[in-house]
Coordinates of C-alpha atoms and ligand atoms in Angstrom, one line a residue:
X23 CA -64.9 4.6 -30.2
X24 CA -66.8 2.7 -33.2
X25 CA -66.2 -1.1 -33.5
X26 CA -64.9 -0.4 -36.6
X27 CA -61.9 1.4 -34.7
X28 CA -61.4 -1.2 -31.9
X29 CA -57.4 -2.1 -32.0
X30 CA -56.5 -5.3 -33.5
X31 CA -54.8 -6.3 -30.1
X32 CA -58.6 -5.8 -28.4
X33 CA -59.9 -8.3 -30.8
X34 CA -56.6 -10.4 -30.4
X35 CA -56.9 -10.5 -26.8
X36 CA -60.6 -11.8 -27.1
X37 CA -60.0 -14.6 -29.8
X38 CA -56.6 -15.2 -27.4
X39 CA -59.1 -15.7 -24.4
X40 CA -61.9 -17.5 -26.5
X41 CA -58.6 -20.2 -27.4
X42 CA -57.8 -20.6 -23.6
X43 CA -60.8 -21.3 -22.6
X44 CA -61.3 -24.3 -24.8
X45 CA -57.6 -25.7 -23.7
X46 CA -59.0 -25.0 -20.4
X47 CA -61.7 -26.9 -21.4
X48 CA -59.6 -29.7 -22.7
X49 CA -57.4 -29.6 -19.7
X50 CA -54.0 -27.9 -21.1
X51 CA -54.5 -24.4 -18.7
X52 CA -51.4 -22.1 -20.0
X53 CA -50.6 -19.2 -18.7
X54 CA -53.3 -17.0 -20.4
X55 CA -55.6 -19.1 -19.1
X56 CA -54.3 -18.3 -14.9
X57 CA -54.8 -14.7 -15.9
X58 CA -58.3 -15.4 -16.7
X59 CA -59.1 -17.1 -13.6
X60 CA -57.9 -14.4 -11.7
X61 CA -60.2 -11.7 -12.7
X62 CA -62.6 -14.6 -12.4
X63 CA -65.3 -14.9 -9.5
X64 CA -64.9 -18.7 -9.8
X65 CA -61.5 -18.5 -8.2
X66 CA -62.3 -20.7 -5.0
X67 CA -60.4 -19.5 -1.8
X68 CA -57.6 -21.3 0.5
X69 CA -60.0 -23.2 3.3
X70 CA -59.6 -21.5 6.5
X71 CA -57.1 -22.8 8.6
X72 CA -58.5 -24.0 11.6
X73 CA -57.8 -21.7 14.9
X74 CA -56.1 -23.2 18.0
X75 CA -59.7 -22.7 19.2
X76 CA -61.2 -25.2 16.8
X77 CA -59.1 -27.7 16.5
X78 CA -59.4 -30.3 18.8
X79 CA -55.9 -31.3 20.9
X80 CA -57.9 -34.7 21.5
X81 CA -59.7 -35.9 17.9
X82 CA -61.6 -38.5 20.2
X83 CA -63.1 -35.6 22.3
X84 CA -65.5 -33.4 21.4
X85 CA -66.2 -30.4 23.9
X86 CA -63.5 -32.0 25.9
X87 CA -65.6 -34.2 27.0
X88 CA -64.3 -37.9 26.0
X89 CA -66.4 -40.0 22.9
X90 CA -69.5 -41.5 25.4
X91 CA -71.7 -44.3 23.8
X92 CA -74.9 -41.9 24.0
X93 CA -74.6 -38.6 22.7
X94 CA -75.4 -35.0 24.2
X95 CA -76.1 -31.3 22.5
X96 CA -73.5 -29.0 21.8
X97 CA -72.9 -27.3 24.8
X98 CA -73.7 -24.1 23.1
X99 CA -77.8 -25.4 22.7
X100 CA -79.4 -25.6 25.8
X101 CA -83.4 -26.4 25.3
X102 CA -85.4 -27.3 28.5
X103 CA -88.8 -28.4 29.3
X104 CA -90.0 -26.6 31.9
X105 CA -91.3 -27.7 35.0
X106 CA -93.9 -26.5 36.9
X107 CA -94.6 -26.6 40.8
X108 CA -98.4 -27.8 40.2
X109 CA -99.4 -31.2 42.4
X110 CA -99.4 -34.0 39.6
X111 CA -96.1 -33.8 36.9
X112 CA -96.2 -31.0 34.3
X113 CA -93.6 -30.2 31.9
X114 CA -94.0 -28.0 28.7
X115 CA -92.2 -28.3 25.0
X116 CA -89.7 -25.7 24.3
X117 CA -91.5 -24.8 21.1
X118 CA -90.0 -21.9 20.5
X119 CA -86.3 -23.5 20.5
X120 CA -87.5 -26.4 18.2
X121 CA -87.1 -26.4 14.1
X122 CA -89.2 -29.0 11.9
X123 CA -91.7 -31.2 13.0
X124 CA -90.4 -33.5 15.9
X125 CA -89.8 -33.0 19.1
X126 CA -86.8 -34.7 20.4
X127 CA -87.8 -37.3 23.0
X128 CA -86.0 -35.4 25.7
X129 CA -88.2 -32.5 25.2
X130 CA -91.6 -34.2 24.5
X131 CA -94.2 -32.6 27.7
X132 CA -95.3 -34.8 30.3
X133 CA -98.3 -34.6 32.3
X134 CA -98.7 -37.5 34.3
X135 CA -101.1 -37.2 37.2
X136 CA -99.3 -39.5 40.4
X137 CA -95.8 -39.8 38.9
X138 CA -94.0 -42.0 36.6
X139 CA -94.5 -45.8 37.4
X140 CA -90.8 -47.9 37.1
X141 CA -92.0 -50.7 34.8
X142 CA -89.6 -53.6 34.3
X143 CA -90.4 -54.8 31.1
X144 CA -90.1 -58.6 31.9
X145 CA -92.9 -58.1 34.5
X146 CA -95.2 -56.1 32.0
X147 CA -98.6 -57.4 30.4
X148 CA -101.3 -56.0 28.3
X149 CA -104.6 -58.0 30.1
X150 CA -107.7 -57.7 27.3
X151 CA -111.2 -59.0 28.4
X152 CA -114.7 -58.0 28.5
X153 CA -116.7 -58.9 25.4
X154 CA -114.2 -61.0 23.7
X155 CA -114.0 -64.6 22.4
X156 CA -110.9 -65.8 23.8
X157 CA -109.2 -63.2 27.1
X158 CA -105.7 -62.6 26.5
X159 CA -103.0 -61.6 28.5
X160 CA -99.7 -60.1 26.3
X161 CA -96.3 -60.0 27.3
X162 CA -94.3 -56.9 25.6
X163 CA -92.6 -59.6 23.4
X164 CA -95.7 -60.9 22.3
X165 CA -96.8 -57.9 21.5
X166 CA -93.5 -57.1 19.2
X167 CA -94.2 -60.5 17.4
X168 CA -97.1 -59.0 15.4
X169 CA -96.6 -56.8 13.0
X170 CA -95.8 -53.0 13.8
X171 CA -97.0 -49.7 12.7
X172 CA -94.9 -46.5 12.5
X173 CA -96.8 -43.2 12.4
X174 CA -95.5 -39.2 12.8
X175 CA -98.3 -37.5 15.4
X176 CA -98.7 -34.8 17.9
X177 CA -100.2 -35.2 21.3
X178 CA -101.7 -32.0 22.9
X179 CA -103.3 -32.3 26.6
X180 CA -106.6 -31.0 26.5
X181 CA -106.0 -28.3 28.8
X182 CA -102.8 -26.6 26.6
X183 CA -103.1 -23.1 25.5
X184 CA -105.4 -21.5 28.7
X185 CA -103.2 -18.6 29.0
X186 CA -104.7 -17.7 25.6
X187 CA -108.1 -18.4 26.6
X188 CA -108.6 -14.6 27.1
X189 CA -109.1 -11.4 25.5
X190 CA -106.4 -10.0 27.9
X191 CA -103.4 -12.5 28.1
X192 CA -100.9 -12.1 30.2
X193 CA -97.8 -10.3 27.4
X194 CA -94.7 -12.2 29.0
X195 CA -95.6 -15.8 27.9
X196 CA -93.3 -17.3 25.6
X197 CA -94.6 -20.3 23.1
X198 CA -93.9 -22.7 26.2
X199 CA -95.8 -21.4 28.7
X200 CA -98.9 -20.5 26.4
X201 CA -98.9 -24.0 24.5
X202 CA -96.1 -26.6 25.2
X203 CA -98.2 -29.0 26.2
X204 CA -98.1 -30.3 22.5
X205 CA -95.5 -32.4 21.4
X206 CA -94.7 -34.4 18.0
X207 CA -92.8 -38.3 17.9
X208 CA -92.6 -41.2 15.5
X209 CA -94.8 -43.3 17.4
X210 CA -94.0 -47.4 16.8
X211 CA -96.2 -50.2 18.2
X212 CA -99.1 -52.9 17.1
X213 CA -101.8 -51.8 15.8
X214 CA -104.8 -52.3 18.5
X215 CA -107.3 -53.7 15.9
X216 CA -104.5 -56.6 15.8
X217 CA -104.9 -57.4 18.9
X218 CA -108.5 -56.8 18.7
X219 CA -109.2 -59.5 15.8
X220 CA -106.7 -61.7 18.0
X221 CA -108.9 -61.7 20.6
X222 CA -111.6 -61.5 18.7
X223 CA -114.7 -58.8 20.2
X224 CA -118.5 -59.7 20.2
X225 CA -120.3 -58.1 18.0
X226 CA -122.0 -55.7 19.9
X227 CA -118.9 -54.3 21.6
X228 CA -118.8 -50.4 21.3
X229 CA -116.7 -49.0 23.9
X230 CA -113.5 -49.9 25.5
X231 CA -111.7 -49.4 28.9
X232 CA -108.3 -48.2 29.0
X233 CA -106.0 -48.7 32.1
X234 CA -102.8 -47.0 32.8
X235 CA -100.5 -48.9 35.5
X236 CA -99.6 -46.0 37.5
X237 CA -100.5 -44.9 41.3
X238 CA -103.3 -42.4 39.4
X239 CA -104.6 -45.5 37.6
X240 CA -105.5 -43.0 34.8
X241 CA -108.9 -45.0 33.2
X242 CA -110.7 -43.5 30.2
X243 CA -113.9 -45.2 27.6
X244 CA -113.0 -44.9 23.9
X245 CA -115.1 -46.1 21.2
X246 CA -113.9 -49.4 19.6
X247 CA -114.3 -47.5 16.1
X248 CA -111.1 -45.6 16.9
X249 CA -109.2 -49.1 17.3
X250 CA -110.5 -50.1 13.7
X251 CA -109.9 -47.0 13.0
X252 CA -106.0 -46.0 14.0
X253 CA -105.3 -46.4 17.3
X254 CA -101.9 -48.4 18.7
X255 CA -100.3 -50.1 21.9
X256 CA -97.2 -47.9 21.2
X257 CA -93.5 -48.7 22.1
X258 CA -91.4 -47.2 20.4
X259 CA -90.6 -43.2 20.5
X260 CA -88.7 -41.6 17.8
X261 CA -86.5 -44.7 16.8
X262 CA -85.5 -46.2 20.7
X263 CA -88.2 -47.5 23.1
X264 CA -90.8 -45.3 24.4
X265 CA -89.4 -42.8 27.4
X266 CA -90.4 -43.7 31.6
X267 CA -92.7 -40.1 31.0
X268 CA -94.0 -41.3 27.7
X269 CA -96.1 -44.6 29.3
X270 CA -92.7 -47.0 28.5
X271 CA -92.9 -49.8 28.6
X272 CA -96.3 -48.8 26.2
X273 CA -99.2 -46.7 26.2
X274 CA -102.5 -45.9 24.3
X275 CA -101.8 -44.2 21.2
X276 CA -105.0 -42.3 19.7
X277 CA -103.7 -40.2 16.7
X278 CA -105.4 -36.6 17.1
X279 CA -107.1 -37.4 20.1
X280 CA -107.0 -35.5 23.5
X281 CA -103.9 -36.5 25.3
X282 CA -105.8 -37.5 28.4
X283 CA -107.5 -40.3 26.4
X284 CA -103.5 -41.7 25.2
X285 CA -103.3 -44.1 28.7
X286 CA -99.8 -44.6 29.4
X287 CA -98.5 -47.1 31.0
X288 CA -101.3 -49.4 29.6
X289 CA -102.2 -52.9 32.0
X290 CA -105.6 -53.6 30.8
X291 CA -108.5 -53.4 27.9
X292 CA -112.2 -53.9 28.8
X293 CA -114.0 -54.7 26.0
X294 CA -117.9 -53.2 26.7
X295 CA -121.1 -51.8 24.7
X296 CA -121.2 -48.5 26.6
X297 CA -118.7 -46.0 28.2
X298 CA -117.7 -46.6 31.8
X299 CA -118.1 -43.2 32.8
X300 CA -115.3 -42.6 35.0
X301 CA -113.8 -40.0 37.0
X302 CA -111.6 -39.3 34.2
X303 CA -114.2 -38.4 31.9
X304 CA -117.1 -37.0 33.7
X305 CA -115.4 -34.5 36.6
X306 CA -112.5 -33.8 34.6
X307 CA -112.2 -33.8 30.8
X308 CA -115.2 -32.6 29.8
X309 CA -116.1 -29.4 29.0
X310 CA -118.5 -27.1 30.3
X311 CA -120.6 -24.7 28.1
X312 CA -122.4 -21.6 28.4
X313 CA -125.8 -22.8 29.0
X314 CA -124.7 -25.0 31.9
X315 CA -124.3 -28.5 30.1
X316 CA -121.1 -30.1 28.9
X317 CA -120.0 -31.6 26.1
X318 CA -118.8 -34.9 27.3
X319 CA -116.1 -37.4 25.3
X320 CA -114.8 -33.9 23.5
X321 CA -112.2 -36.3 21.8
X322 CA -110.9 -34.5 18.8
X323 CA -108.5 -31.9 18.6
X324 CA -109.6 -29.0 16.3
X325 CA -106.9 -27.1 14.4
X326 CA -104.8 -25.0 16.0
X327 CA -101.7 -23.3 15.0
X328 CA -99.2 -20.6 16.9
X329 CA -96.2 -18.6 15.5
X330 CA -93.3 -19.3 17.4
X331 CA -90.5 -16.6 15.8
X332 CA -90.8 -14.4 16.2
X333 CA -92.2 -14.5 19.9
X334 CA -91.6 -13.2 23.1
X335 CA -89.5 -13.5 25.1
X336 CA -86.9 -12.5 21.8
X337 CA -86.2 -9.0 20.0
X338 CA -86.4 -7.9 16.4
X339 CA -82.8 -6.2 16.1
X340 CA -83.9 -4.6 13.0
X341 CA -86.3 -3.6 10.4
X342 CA -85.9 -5.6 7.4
X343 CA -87.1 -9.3 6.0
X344 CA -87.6 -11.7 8.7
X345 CA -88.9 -15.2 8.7
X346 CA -92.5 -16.0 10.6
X347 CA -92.2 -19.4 11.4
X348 CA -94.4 -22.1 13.6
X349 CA -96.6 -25.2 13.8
X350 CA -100.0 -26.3 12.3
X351 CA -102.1 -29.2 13.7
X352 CA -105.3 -30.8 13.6
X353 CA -106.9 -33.5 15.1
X354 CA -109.1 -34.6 12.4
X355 CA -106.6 -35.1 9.4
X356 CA -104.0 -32.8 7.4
X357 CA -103.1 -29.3 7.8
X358 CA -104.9 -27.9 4.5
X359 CA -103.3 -24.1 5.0
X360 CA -102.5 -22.0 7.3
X361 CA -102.9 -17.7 6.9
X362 CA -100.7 -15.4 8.3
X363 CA -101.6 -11.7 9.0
X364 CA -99.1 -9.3 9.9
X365 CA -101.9 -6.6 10.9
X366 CA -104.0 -8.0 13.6
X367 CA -106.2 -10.1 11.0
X368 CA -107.3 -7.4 8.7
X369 CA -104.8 -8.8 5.8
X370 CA -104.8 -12.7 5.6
X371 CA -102.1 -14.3 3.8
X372 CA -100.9 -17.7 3.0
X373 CA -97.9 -19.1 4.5
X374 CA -95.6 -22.0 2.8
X375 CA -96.3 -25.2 4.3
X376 CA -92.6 -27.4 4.9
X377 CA -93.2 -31.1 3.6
X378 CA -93.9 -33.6 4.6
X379 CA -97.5 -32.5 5.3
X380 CA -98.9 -35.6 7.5
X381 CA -102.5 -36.3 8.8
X382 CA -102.9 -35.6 12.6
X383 CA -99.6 -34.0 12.6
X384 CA -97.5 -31.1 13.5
X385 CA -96.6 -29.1 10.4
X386 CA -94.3 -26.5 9.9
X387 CA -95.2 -23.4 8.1
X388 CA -92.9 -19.9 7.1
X389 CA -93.8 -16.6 6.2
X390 CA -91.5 -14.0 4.7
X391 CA -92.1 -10.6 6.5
X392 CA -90.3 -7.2 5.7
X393 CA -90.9 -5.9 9.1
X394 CA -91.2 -1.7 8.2
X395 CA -90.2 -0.9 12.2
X396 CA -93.8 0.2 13.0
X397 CA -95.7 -1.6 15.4
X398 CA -97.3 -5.2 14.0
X399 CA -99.2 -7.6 15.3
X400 CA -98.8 -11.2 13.9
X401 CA -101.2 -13.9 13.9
X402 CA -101.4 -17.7 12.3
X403 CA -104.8 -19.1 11.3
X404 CA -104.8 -22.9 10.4
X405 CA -107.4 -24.5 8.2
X406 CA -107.1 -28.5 7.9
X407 CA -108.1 -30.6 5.0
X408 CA -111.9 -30.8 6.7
X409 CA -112.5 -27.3 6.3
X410 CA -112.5 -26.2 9.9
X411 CA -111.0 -22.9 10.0
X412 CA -109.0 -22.3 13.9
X413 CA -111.7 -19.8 15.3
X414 CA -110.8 -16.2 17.1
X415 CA -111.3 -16.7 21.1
X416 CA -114.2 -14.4 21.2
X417 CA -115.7 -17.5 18.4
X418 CA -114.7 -20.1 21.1
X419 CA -116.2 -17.9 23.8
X420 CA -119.4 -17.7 22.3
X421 CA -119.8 -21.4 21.6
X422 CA -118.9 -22.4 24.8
X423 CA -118.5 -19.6 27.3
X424 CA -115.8 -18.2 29.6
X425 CA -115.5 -21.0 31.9
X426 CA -114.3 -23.9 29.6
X427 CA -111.4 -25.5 30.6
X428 CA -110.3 -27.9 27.7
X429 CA -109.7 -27.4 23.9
X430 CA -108.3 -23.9 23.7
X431 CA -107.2 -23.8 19.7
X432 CA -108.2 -19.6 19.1
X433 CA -106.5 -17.7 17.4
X434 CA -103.0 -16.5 19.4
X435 CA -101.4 -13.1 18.6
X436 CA -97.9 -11.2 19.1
X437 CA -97.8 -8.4 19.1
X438 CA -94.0 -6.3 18.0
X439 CA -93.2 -3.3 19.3
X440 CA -91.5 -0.7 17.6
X441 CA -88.5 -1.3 19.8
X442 CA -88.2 -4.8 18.3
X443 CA -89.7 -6.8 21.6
X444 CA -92.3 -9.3 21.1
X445 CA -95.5 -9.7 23.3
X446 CA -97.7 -12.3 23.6
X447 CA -101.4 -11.1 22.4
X448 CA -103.2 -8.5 20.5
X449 CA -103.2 -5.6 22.6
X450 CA -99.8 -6.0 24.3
Ligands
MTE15 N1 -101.7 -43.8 33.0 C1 -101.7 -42.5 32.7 N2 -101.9 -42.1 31.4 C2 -101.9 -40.8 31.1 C3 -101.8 -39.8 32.1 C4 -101.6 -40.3 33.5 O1 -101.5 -39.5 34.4 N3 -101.6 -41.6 33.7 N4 -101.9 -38.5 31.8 C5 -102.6 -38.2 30.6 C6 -102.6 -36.8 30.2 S1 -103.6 -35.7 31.0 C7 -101.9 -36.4 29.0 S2 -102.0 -34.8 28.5 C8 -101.0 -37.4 28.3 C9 -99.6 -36.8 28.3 O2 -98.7 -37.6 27.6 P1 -97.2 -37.4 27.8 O3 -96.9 -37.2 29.2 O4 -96.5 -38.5 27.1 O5 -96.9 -36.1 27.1 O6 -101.0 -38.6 28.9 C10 -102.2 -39.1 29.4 N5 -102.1 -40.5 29.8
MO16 MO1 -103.7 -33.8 29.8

């Protein structure tokens, strides 16, 4: 049919419609106008009625469970650190359950070497002496009267990630039990170069002695640059006071630094010109290389990411688009980029980065993926704003041998099966 044949009532109709939308428009709706809304898309449904199910017979309950003055999970979320039988305390993030950057405080990995000290906070003090003008003993409200510093960092224990440390990892390790001894918090407390100028150090003071107040009496040398630099008495923990696990009532925060080095339960500050060489840093924490010496005050964390979905222990249902997602950090500033490869790292691609990206921080990358059902093998490659690109494990082998036993950042792998299962490593 030509235009020029198209029935007056056709072009009635459209000038008809063309009216009611305007009185639509101007808020008179007719009812031409209803019929147009119902062939429309636009036309929003009736809300769903609530089933018996959902409604609560209590509106001050949720779950039953009667309004409490501190909140819990949904009874359907269950996250756990978990808790291994090794002497000293271990716990690992739930990486694989968490979205984002932070790790709730709950869930935030402890490794504390002869328990967790019960600090009351009206007996606590900060002692600082050595080479300062004036020694100075702090009270944990003194040390809230100065101004306060907030700051968004991981902290990763040295030895996290040894199950990768191989060519030939063991396939059943989920994100936690390969790397949850990393963990991401708002961090609040006084900036140690504060206290520092309060004191006031000597001029040829270099090095500092950290002391934790537990049974361990955990004591590690860190340079006084990294007080000038960024370090804090922390306590406070993602907006409440700094968790018993955590060092409450404060700790040694060292932004990007091996976790070791972050003294909880902090007593006392020696002020020196040379490390003090203890236990802490010369039979444990350093790190032994292939040509028999060891690289000693190792204090950086080197970038380091891992995918954590998918992983194992969860299934692909099907082929199709799926989301890679996981974290990026590094020790020495911002995550710059980090690749994903799909293929066993022939293919290198980069994934989005989620803002905000922060220095020293966990940062949250995606990756879409239209999984074709064939065997892959995934990997995540960070590269922070330095230019340090994480290396492979045979790289980390090489520069340091077999036998290392801190600062494990290679290169992890999973590996999916045709089946849809997910296996930690390349060759699962
Ligand atoms: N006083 C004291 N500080 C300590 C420890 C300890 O045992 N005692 N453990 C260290 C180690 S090995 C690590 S990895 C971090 C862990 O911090 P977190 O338990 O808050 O995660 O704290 C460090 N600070
Ligand atoms: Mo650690």
């Amino acid at each position: 049919m030509s235009k020029r044949d198209t029935p007056d009532t056709d072009e009635g109709n459209v000038r008809k419609s063309k009216i009611t939308r305007r009185s639509l428009l101007a808020g008179a709706a007719g009812a031409a106008g209803a019929a147009i809304l119902k062939n429309s898309t636009a036309t929003a449904d009736e809300p769903p009625t609530p089933s018996p199910q959902q409604a609560s017979p209590d509106p001050t309950k949720a779950y039953g469970r009667p309004a409490t003055p501190v909140g819990a999970r949904s009874t359907f979320e269950r996250p756990e650190r978990s808790v291994s039988n090794s002497p000293g305390g271990v716990s690992r993030t739930p990486l694989q359950d968490l979205n984002g950057m932070i790790t709730p405080s709950d869930l935030h990995f402890e490794r504390h070497h002869a328990g967790v000290p019960r600090i009351d906070p009206a007996d606590y003090s900060l002692l600082i002496h050595g080479m300062v003008e004036r020694p100075m003993k702090f009270s944990l409200d003194d040390l809230k009267r100065f101004p306060s510093r907030t700051q968004i960092c991981f902290i990763e224990c040295a030895g996290n990630g040894g199950a990768a440390y191989t060519t030939t990892p063991n396939p059943q390790r989920s994100p936690q039990q390969v790397d949850g001894l990393v963990s991401t918090s708002e961090w609040t407390g006084v900036p140690l170069a504060t206290l520092f100028r309060e004191v006031g150090l000597s001029d040829d003071a270099s090095w500092f002695l950290a002391e934790g107040m537990d049974a361990s009496v955990m004591t590690r040398s860190i340079p006084t640059d990294k007080a000038w630099d960024d370090a804090l008495i922390a306590y406070g923990q993602n907006g409440e006071a700094i968790r018993p696990e955590q060092g409450y009532p404060a700790r040694l925060l060292l932004p990007g630094w091996e976790g070791n080095a972050n003294v909880k339960w902090i007593r006392r500050i020696d002020v020196s010109d040379r490390p003090f060489m203890t236990r802490w840093e010369t039979s444990k924490y350093s790190d032994p290389l292939a040509d028999g010496t060891a690289r000693i005050f190792s204090f950086t964390m080197d970038a380091k990411s891992l995918i954590t979905s998918p992983c194992y222990p969860s299934v692909l249902r099907a082929p199709g688009w799926w989301q890679i997602s996981g974290v990026a950090w590094s020790g020495r500033g911002k995550i710059d980029r980090v690749d994903v490869s799909t293929d066993g790292g022939q293919r290198w691609e980069p994934a989005e980065l989620e803002d905000p990206v922060l220095p020293k921080c966990q940062t949250r990358f995606r990756y879409l993926w239209n999984w074709s059902g064939d065997e892959a093998v995934l990997m995540s490659r960070a590269v922070d704003e330095t230019g340090y690109v994480q290396p492979t494990v045979e790289q980390v082998q090489q520069a340091r041998g077999v036998f290392s036993r801190y600062h494990y950042n290679s290169i992890r792998a999973w590996t999916v099966k045709p089946d849809g299962a997910v296996l930690f490593g390349a060759g699962a």
